[in-house]
GROMACS .gro file of C-alpha atoms in nm:
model
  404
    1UNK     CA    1   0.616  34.601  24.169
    2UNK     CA    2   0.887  34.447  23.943
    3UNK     CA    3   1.200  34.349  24.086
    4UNK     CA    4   1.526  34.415  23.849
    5UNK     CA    5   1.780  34.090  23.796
    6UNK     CA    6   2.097  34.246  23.849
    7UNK     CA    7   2.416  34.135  23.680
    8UNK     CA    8   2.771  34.107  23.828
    9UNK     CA    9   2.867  34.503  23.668
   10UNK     CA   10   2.548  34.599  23.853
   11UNK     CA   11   2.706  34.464  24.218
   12UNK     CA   12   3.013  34.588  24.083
   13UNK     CA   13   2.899  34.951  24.068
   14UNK     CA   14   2.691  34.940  24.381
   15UNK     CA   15   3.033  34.862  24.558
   16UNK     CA   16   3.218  35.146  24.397
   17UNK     CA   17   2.944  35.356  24.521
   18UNK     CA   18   2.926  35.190  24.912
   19UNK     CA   19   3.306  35.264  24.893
   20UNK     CA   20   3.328  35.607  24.772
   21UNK     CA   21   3.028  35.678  25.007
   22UNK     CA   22   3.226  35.609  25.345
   23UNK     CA   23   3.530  35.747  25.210
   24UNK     CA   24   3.367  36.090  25.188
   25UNK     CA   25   3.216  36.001  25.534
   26UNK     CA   26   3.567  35.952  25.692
   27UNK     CA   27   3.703  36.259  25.513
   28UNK     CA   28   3.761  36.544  25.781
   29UNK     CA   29   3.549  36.286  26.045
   30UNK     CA   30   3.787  36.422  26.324
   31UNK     CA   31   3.724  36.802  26.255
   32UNK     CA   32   3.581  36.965  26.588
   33UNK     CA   33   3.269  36.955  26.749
   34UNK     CA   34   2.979  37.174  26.726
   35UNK     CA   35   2.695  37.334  26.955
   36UNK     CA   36   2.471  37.065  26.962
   37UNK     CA   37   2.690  36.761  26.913
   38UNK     CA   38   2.872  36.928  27.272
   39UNK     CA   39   2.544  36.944  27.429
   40UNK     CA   40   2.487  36.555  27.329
   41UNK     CA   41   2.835  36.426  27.380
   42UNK     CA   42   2.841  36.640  27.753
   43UNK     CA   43   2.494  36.590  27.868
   44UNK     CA   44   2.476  36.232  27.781
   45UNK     CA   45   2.730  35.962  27.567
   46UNK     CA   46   3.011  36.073  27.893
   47UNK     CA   47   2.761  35.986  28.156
   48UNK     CA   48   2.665  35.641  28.285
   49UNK     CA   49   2.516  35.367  28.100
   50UNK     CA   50   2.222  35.398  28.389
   51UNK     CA   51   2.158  35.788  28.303
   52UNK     CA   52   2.084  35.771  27.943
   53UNK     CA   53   1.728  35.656  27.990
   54UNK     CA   54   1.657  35.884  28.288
   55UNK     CA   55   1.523  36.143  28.150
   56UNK     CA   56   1.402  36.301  27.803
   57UNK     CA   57   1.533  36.524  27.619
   58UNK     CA   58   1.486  36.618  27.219
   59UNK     CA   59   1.907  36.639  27.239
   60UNK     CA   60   1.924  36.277  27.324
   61UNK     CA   61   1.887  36.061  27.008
   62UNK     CA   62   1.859  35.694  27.270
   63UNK     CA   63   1.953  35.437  27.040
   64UNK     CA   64   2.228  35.636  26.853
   65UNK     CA   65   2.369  35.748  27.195
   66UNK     CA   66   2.402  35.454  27.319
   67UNK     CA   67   2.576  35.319  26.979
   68UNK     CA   68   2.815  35.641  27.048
   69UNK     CA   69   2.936  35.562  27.378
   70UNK     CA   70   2.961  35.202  27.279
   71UNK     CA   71   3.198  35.332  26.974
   72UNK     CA   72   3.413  35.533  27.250
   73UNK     CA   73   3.399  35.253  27.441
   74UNK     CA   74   3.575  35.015  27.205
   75UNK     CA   75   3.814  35.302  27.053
   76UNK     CA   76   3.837  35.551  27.288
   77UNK     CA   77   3.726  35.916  27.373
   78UNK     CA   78   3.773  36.068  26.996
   79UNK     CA   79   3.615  36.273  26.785
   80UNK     CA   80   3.552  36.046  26.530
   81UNK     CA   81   3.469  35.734  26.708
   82UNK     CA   82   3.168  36.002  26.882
   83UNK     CA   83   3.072  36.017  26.502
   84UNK     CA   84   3.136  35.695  26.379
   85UNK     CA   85   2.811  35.521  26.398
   86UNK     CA   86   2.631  35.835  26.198
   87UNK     CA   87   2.928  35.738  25.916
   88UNK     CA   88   2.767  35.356  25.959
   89UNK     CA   89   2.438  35.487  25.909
   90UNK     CA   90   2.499  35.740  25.678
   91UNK     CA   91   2.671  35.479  25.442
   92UNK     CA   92   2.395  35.203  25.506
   93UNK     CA   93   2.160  35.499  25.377
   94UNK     CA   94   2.313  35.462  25.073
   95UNK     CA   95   2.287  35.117  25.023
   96UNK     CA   96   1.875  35.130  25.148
   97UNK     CA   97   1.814  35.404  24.864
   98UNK     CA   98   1.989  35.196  24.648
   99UNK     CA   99   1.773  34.886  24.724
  100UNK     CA  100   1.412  35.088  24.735
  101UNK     CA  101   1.511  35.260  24.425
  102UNK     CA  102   1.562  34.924  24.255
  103UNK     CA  103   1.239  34.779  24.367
  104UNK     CA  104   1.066  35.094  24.247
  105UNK     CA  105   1.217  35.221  23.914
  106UNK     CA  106   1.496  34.971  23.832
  107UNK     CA  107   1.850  34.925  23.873
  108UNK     CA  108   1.964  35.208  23.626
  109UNK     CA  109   1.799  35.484  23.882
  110UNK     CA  110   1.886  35.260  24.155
  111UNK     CA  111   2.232  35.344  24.074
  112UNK     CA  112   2.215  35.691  23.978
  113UNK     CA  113   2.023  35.825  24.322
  114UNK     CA  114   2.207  35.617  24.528
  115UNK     CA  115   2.566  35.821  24.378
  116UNK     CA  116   2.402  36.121  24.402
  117UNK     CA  117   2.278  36.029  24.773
  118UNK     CA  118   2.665  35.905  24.874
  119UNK     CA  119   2.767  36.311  24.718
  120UNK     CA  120   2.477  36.466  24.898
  121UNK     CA  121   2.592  36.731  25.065
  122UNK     CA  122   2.340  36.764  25.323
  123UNK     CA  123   2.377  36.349  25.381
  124UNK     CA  124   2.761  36.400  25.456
  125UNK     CA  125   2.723  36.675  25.670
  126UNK     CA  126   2.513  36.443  25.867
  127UNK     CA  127   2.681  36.162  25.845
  128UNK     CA  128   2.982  36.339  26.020
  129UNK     CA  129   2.759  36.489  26.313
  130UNK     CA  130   2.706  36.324  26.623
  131UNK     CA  131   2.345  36.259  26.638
  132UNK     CA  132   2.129  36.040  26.491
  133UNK     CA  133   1.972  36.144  26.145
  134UNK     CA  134   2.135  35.982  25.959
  135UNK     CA  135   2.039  35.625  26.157
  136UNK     CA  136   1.715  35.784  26.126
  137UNK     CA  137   1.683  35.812  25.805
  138UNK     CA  138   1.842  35.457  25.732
  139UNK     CA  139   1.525  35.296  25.940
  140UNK     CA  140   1.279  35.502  25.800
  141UNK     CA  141   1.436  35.425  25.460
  142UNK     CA  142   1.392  35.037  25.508
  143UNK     CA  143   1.044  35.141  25.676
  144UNK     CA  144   0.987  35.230  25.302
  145UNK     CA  145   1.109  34.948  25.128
  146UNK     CA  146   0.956  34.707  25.369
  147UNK     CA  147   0.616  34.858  25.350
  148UNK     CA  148   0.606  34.833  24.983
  149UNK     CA  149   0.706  34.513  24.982
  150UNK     CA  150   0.446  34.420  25.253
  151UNK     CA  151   0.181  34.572  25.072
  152UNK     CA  152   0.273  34.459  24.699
  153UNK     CA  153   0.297  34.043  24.870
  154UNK     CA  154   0.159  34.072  25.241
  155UNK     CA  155   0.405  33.829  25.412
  156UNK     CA  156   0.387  33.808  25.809
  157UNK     CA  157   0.727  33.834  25.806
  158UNK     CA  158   0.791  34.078  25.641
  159UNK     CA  159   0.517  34.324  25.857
  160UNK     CA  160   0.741  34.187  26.165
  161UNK     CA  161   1.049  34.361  26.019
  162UNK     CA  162   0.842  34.625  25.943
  163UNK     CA  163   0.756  34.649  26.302
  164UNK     CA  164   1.104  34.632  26.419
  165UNK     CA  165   1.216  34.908  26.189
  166UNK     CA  166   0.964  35.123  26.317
  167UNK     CA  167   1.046  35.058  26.689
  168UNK     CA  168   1.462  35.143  26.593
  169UNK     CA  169   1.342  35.486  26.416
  170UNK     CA  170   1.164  35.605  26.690
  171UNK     CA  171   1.363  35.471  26.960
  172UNK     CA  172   1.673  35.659  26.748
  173UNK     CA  173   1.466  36.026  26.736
  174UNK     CA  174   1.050  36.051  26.832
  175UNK     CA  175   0.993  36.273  26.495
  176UNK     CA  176   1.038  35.917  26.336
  177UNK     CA  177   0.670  35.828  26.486
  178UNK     CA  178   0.500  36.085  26.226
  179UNK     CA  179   0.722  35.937  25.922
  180UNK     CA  180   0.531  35.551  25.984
  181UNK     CA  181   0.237  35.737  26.118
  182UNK     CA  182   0.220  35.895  25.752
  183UNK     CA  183   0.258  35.542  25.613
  184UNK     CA  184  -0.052  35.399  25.825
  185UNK     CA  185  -0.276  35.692  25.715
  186UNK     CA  186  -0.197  35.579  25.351
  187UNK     CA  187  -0.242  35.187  25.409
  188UNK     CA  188  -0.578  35.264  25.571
  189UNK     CA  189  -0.670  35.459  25.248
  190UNK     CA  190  -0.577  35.204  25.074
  191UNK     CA  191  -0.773  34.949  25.314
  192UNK     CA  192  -1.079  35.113  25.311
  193UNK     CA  193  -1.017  35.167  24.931
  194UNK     CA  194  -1.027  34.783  24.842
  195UNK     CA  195  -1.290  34.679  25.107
  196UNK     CA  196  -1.529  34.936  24.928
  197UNK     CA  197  -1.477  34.725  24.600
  198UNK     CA  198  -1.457  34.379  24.743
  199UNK     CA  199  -1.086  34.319  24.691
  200UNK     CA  200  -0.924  34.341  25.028
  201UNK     CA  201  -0.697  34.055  25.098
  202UNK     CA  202  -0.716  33.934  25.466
  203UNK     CA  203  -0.346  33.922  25.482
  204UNK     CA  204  -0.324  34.331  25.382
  205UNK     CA  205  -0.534  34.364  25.643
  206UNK     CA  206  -0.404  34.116  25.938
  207UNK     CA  207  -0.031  34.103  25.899
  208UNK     CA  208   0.037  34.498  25.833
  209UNK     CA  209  -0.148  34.525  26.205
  210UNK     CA  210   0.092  34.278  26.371
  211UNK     CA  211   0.384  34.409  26.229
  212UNK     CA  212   0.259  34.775  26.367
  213UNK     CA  213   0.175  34.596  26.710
  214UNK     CA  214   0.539  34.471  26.769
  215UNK     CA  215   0.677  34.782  26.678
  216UNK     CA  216   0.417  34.955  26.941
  217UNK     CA  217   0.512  34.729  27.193
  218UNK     CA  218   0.907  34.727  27.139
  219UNK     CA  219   0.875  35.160  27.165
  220UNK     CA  220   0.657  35.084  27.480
  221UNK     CA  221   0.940  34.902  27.636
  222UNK     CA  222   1.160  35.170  27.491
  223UNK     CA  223   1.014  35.456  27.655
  224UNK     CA  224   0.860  35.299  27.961
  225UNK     CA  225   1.081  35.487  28.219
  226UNK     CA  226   1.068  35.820  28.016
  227UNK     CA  227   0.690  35.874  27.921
  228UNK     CA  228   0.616  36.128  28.168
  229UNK     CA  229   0.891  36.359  28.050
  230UNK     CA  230   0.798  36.283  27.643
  231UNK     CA  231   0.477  36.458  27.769
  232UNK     CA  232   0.611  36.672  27.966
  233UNK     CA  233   0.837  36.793  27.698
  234UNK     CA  234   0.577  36.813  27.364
  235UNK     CA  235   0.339  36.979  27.616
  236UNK     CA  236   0.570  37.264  27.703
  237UNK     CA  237   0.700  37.290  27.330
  238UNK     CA  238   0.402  37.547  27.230
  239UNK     CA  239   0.489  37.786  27.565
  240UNK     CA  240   0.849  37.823  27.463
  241UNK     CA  241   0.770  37.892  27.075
  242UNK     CA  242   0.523  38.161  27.157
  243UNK     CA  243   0.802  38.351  27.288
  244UNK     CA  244   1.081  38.238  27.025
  245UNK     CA  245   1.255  38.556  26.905
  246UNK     CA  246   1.299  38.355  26.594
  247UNK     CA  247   0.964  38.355  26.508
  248UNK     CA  248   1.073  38.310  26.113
  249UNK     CA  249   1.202  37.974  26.205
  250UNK     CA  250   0.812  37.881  26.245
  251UNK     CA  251   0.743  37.942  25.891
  252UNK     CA  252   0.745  37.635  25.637
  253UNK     CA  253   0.852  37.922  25.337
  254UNK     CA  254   1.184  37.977  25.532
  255UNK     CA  255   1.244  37.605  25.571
  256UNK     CA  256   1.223  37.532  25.212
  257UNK     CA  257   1.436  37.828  25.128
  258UNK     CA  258   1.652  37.734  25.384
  259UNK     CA  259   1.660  37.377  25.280
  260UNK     CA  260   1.739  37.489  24.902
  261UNK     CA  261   2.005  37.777  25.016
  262UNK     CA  262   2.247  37.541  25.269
  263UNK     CA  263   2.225  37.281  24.916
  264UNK     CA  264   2.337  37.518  24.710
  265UNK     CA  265   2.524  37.747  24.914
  266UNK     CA  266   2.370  38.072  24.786
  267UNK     CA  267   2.096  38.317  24.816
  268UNK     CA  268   1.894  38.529  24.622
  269UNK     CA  269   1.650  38.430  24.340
  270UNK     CA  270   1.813  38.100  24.271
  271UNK     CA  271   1.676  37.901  24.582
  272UNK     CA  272   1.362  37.933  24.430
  273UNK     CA  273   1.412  37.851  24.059
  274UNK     CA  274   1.599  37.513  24.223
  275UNK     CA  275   1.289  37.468  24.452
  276UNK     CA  276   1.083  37.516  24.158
  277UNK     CA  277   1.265  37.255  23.908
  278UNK     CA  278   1.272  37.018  24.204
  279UNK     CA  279   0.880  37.045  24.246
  280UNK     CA  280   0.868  37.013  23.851
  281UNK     CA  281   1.102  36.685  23.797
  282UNK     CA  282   0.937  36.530  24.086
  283UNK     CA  283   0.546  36.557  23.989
  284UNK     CA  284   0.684  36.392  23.666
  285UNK     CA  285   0.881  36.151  23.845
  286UNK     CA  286   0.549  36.083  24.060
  287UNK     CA  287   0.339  36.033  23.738
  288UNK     CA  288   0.614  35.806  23.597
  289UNK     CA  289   0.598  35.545  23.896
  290UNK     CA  290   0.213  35.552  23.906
  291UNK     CA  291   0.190  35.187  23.768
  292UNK     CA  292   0.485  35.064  23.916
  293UNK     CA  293   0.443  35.178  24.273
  294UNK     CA  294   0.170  35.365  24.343
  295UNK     CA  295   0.192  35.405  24.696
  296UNK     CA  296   0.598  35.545  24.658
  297UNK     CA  297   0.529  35.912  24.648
  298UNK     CA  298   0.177  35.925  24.789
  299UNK     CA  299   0.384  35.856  25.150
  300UNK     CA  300   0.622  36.081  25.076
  301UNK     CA  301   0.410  36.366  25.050
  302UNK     CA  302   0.190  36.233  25.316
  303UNK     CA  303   0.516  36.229  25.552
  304UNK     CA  304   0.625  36.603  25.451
  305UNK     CA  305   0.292  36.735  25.532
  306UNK     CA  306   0.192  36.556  25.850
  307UNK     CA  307   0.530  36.641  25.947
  308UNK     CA  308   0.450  37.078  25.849
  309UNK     CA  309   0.135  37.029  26.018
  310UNK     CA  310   0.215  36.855  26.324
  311UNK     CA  311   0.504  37.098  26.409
  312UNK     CA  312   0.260  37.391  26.313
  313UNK     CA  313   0.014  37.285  26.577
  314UNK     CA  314   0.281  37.209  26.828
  315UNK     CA  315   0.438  37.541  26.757
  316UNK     CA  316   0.785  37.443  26.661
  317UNK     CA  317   1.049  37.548  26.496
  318UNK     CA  318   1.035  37.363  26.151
  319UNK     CA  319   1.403  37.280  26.062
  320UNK     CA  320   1.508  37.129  25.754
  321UNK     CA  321   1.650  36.868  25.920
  322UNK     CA  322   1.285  36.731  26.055
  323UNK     CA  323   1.296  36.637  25.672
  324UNK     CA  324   1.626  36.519  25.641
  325UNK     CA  325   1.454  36.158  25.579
  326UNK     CA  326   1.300  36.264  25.286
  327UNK     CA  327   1.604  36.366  25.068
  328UNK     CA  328   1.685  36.003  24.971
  329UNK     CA  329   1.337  35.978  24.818
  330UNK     CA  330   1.293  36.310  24.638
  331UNK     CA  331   1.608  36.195  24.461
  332UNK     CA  332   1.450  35.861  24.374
  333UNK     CA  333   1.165  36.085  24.218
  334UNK     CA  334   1.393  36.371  24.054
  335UNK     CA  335   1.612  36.048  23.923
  336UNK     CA  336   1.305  35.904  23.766
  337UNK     CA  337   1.164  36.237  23.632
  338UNK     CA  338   1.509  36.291  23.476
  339UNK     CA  339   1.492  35.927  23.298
  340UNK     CA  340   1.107  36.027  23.175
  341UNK     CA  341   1.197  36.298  23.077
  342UNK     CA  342   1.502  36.217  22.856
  343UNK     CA  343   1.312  35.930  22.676
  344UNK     CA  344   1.030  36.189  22.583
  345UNK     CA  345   1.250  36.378  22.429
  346UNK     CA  346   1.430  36.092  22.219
  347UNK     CA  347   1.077  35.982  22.115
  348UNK     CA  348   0.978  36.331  22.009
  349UNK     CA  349   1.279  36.377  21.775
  350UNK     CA  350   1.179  36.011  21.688
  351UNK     CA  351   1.507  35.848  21.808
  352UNK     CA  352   1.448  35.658  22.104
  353UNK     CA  353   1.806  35.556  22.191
  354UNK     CA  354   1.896  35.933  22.195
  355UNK     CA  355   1.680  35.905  22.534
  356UNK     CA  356   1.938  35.700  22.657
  357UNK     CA  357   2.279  35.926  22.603
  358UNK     CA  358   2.041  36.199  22.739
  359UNK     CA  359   1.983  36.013  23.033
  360UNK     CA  360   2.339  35.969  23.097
  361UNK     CA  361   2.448  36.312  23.019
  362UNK     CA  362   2.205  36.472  23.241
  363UNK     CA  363   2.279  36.208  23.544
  364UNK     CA  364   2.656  36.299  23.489
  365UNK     CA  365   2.580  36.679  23.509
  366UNK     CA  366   2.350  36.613  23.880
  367UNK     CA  367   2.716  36.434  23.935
  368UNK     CA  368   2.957  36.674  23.893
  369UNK     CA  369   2.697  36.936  24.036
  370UNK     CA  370   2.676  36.711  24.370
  371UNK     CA  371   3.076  36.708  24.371
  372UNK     CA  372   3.142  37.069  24.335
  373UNK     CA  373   2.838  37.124  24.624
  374UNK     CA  374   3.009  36.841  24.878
  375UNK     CA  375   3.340  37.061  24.875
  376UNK     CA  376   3.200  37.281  25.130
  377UNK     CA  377   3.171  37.016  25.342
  378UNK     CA  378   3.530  36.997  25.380
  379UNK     CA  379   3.638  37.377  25.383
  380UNK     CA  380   3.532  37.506  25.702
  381UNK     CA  381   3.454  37.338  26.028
  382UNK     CA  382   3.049  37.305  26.107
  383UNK     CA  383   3.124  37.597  26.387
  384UNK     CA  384   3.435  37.765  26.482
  385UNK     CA  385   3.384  37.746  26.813
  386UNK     CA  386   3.739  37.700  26.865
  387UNK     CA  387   3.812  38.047  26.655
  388UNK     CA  388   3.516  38.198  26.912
  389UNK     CA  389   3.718  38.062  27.210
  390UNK     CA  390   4.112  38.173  27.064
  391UNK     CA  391   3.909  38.523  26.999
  392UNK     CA  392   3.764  38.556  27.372
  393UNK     CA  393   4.078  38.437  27.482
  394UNK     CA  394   4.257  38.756  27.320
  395UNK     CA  395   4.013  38.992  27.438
  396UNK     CA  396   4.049  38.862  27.803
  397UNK     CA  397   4.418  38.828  27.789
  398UNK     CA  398   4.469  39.223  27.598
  399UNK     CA  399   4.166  39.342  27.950
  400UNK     CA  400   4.449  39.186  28.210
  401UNK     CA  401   4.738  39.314  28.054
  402UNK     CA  402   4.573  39.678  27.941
  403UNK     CA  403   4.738  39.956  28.221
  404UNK     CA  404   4.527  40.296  28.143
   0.00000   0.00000   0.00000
């Protein structure tokens, strides 16, 4: 893996980006709450310190509640400061994709995925929701970049921080556990690859298991006083989802359709074509980053399907958002099967810097697609539930005053 020397337009642009990034995140921040942000805020970030470790519950993100109530602590009981660390997270997303996009395919994609990750629509819903995805996502995102980077020169150091990041991601939400979990089935592929031939450095082999031993303790310590519920909890998933009347929500086609429809905010047969193109751009973008990083997409689709079969067997629901983590790379690889894709086609008309201005044109098109998708963000709150309250207000208040 090549690292790209970057030039003072390159920090220049990455700012632009960072800033435009938390401006959309602070847009509307202080629009009402929703179901599930209610449950968390109620149940939880208003309690004592004392009772946020008491007890498990999948509603209770630990690390980002306690980051919540800490922000309403300092600012006071608002909306936005309940939301405020997801808009820190959100934004840091930004600048992780950036970074791991850079160490994979250069700073050109670098800076392309990480605009079209700042305009995501599904990232700034997030990052304005008071739970803790988006933190979630930033963890598992260094995860990434620091398990690359371990593997490619296997510092101690750098399996520590590895460790560390995998301790925060879990610690934030316990669906983080089968993102690294994905990552250790591929570095014991790869282990048991390069002892076969005689090539496995002691390093690759000692320092990636310290790293994943102080991340094992640091969770253990995490979830000490809440173990018995965790299995209490997963155990009683399968009873509850064998009498879900949503059974649908069980099915892995729904959540990619569902995935693809809340993107592009329609139904119909054009989910699927945009599923379909997505699938396409991405095997190309895999093939493209073979030499360069080998192991990039390999965990990505090792993640995605531990994660569909995991929640299978537990009988879950399987919401989009259990992948929510994964959008930042799939750009990466869309990103870099756009950029193949555009220099194939200046080489076939034998004009290689056409390749280029293709590049570009087709990067500003995912652009102005991302802005006119991020509008809807901003157009109607994530539920009326105060329009559900005015309207059972009128229907109570029209019952008192009705004389038959």
């Amino acid at each position: 893996m090549q690292y790209t020397v970057l030039r003072s337009v390159d920090y220049f642009l990455l700012a632009a980006i960072l800033a435009l990034a938390i401006v959309l995140r602070l847009i509307g921040l202080n629009a009402p709450l929703w179901y599930d942000e209610i449950v968390t805020i109620q149940s939880y970030v208003r309690g004592p310190w004392s009772d946020i470790m008491q007890g498990y519950s999948m509603n209770n993100h630990y690390l980002f509640t306690l980051q919540s109530k800490l922000s309403t602590s300092v600012f006071g009981d608002h909306i936005w400061a309940y939301r405020l660390p997801a808009v820190l997270f959100g934004t840091g997303t930004v600048l992780a994709i950036w970074w791991l996009a850079r160490d994979v395919a250069g700073v050109a994609v670098a800076h392309v995925s990480a605009l079209l990750i700042a305009l995501s629509y599904h990232q700034v819903w997030f990052s304005q929701n008071a739970r803790g995805y988006t933190e979630l996502a930033f963890w598992s995102t260094l995860g990434m970049i620091f398990f690359l980077r371990g593997v490619n020169a296997p510092k101690r150091g750098t399996w520590v921080a590895y460790g560390l990041v995998l301790a925060a991601a879990v610690f934030t939400h316990l669906t983080g556990a089968f993102f690294f979990a994905a990552q250790g089935l591929v570095w014991l592929v790869l282990v048991i690859a390069l002892a076969l031939k005689g090539q496995l450095p002691r390093d690759l082999l000692l320092s990636p298991l310290i790293g994943a031993t102080v991340g094992l303790l640091s969770l253990a310590a995490f979830y000490a006083p809440v173990i018995p519920d965790v299995l209490n909890t997963v155990g009683s998933v399968s009873e509850t989802s064998a009498v879900d009347l949503m059974q649908e929500y069980q099915n892995p086609i729904w959540t990619v359709f569902e995935g693809v429809r809340t993107a592009i905010g329609t139904a119909g047969a054009l989910p699927l074509l945009v599923a379909l193109a997505v699938v396409a751009v991405s095997c190309i973008g895999t093939a493209t980053l073979h030499g360069r990083a080998p192991l990039f997409a390999p965990m990505v689709l090792a993640h995605i399907l531990l994660m569909l079969v995991l929640l299978l067997a537990l009988g879950m629901r399987v919401w989009p958002r259990f992948f929510f983590t994964d959008i930042g790379f799939i750009l990466i690889l869309i990103v870099v099967g756009v950029s193949a894709t555009t220099r194939f086609a200046g080489r076939l008309v034998g004009r290689p810097t056409l390749g280029r201005y293709l590049f570009i044109a087709a990067s500003a098109a995912m652009v102005l697609i991302s802005i006119a998708l991020i509008q809807r963000n901003y157009s109607a709150p994530k539920q009326d539930m105060a329009g559900a309250y005015e309207m059972a207000e009128s229907i109570r208040t029209a019952e008192q005053t009705y004389i038959p």
